[in-house]
Amino acid sequence: MIPALMPTYAPGDVVFEKGEGVYLYDVDGKRYLDFAAGIAVSSLGHCHPHLVAALHAQVDKLWHLSNMYRIPTQERLAQRLVDASFADSVFFTNSGAEAVECGLKMIRKYHDDAGNPEKYRVIACRNAFHGRTLATIAAGGQEKHLQGFAPAMDGFDHVAFGNLNELRAAITPQTAAILVEPVQGEGGLRAADPEYLKRLRSVADEFGLLLMFDEVQCGMGRTGKLFAHEWADIRPDIVATAKGIGGGFPLGACLATEKAAVLGVGNHGTTYGGNPLATTVGNAVLDVILEDGFLGHVVEVGGALKAGLDDLARRFPQVFVESRGQGLMLGLKCAPGVENRDLKKTLEDAGLLVAPAGENVLRFLPPLIIEQAHVEEALGILAAVAARQAS
Ligand SMILES: *Cc1c(COP(=O)(O)O)cnc(C)c1O
């Protein structure tokens, strides 16, 4: 008999009851160091006092307004994102997939407005992840996500991540844009070379294409810059972000330059996107992320974690092949014969929460507020589990 809750996930038996900072507690009171953070969502940890206070204050005032009315918290968050990024304008959503979808619609309309409706195809990368809607599974192009949902939405061509020659060869008169994750998350924690991102900008300019980045996972401070593409010192046309932007409250955003922001009244919409509760929390998240020194802390503690993961890969080659990623978006590729999902469960029993990713990788996405002591605690648990696994 089918469970009342549609079984699209297969959670284990642990039931968490409360969260505090970088720790979660289950119903039996057992403590877990949370290096998954709800897949990079709880970017400031659980129940961050500044977020709790901001949400409490708003809950007593006003929860929801339709976007047919002005929403001051939303206007303020948009202005702050514009001031802090490449963007000139922002559309708020409830999720990452919707933020990507908004960008995909902008791409089509941009070329349609220019009198080139035949330019609608987007070049994306193999092993990409852009969400679970019909458009975003087509953009991701992964067979395991498309299986059973044919026909796949038309308009996406896929090339190897990081391969510029293959990308150039895939450009046709129908090509409208390039869509890339600066750090592939679900695909297995691959960080793009800044030089590759720079060249994507040049290729897009050369062929009149829009350059869109999916920073749903790697954006909002995760790599030690507000957006990961900033490491390449380039200006994209469109960036989708979500996950960390709401610190646990559902919120996403599609940021665009004035040139690419072609959506006007009636072209696009959302009922909940950017509502007062969500954008209040979004502003509170930004308060913290934009504080002096916060992003530098991510770089520093991310470097320490990366060094520790490298060391584990050296000490336990039977268990780990290599470390990957950037900032606090890191991974350990498991050795053949070691299943990342099994290891995730073993680590959970040992009190460390991590997330699996593609290519048999274990993913570390801790809250950005972790300290050196948390890094050491995680590395200690990993070393103990790896030593047992190797013996
Ligand atoms: C999680 C994710 C998405 C989808 O976000 P949802 O909020 O689940 O719709 C899209 N792109 C990337 C890179 C992601 O990591």
CSV table of N, CA, C and O and ligand atoms in Angstrom, one decimal, residues 95-97 129-131 181 214 216-217 243, ligand 1:
chain,number,residue,atom,x,y,z
A,95,SER,N,11.7,28.9,-5.1
A,95,SER,CA,12.6,27.7,-5.2
A,95,SER,C,13.7,27.9,-6.3
A,95,SER,O,13.6,28.9,-7.0
A,96,GLY,N,14.6,27.0,-6.3
A,96,GLY,CA,15.7,27.1,-7.3
A,96,GLY,C,15.2,26.9,-8.7
A,96,GLY,O,15.6,27.6,-9.6
A,97,ALA,N,14.4,25.8,-8.8
A,97,ALA,CA,13.9,25.5,-10.2
A,97,ALA,C,13.1,26.7,-10.8
A,97,ALA,O,13.3,27.0,-12.0
A,129,PHE,N,22.7,19.9,-12.9
A,129,PHE,CA,21.4,19.8,-12.2
A,129,PHE,C,20.8,21.2,-12.1
A,129,PHE,O,21.4,22.2,-11.6
A,130,HIS,N,19.6,21.4,-12.6
A,130,HIS,CA,18.9,22.7,-12.6
A,130,HIS,C,17.6,22.7,-12.0
A,130,HIS,O,16.9,23.7,-12.0
A,131,GLY,N,17.1,21.5,-11.4
A,131,GLY,CA,15.8,21.4,-10.8
A,131,GLY,C,15.0,20.3,-11.4
A,131,GLY,O,15.5,19.5,-12.2
A,181,GLU,N,26.6,25.8,-14.2
A,181,GLU,CA,26.8,25.9,-12.7
A,181,GLU,C,28.3,26.2,-12.5
A,181,GLU,O,29.1,25.3,-12.8
A,214,ASP,N,23.8,29.1,-13.1
A,214,ASP,CA,22.9,28.5,-12.0
A,214,ASP,C,23.7,28.5,-10.7
A,214,ASP,O,24.6,27.6,-10.5
A,216,VAL,N,22.2,28.3,-7.7
A,216,VAL,CA,21.2,28.0,-6.7
A,216,VAL,C,21.9,27.4,-5.5
A,216,VAL,O,21.6,27.7,-4.4
A,217,GLN,N,23.0,26.6,-5.8
A,217,GLN,CA,23.7,26.0,-4.7
A,217,GLN,C,25.0,26.7,-4.3
A,217,GLN,O,25.3,26.9,-3.1
A,243,LYS,N,18.4,28.2,-2.5
A,243,LYS,CA,18.9,27.5,-1.3
A,243,LYS,C,19.4,28.5,-0.2
A,243,LYS,O,18.6,28.8,0.7
B,1,LIG,C1,18.9,22.5,-5.7
B,1,LIG,C2,19.3,23.1,-7.1
B,1,LIG,C3,18.3,23.5,-8.0
B,1,LIG,C4,16.8,23.3,-7.7
B,1,LIG,O1,16.4,24.0,-6.6
B,1,LIG,P1,14.9,23.6,-6.0
B,1,LIG,O2,14.8,24.6,-4.9
B,1,LIG,O3,15.0,22.2,-5.5
B,1,LIG,O4,13.9,23.8,-7.0
B,1,LIG,C5,18.7,24.0,-9.2
B,1,LIG,N1,20.0,24.2,-9.5
B,1,LIG,C6,21.0,23.8,-8.6
B,1,LIG,C7,22.4,24.0,-9.0
B,1,LIG,C8,20.6,23.2,-7.4
B,1,LIG,O5,21.6,22.8,-6.6
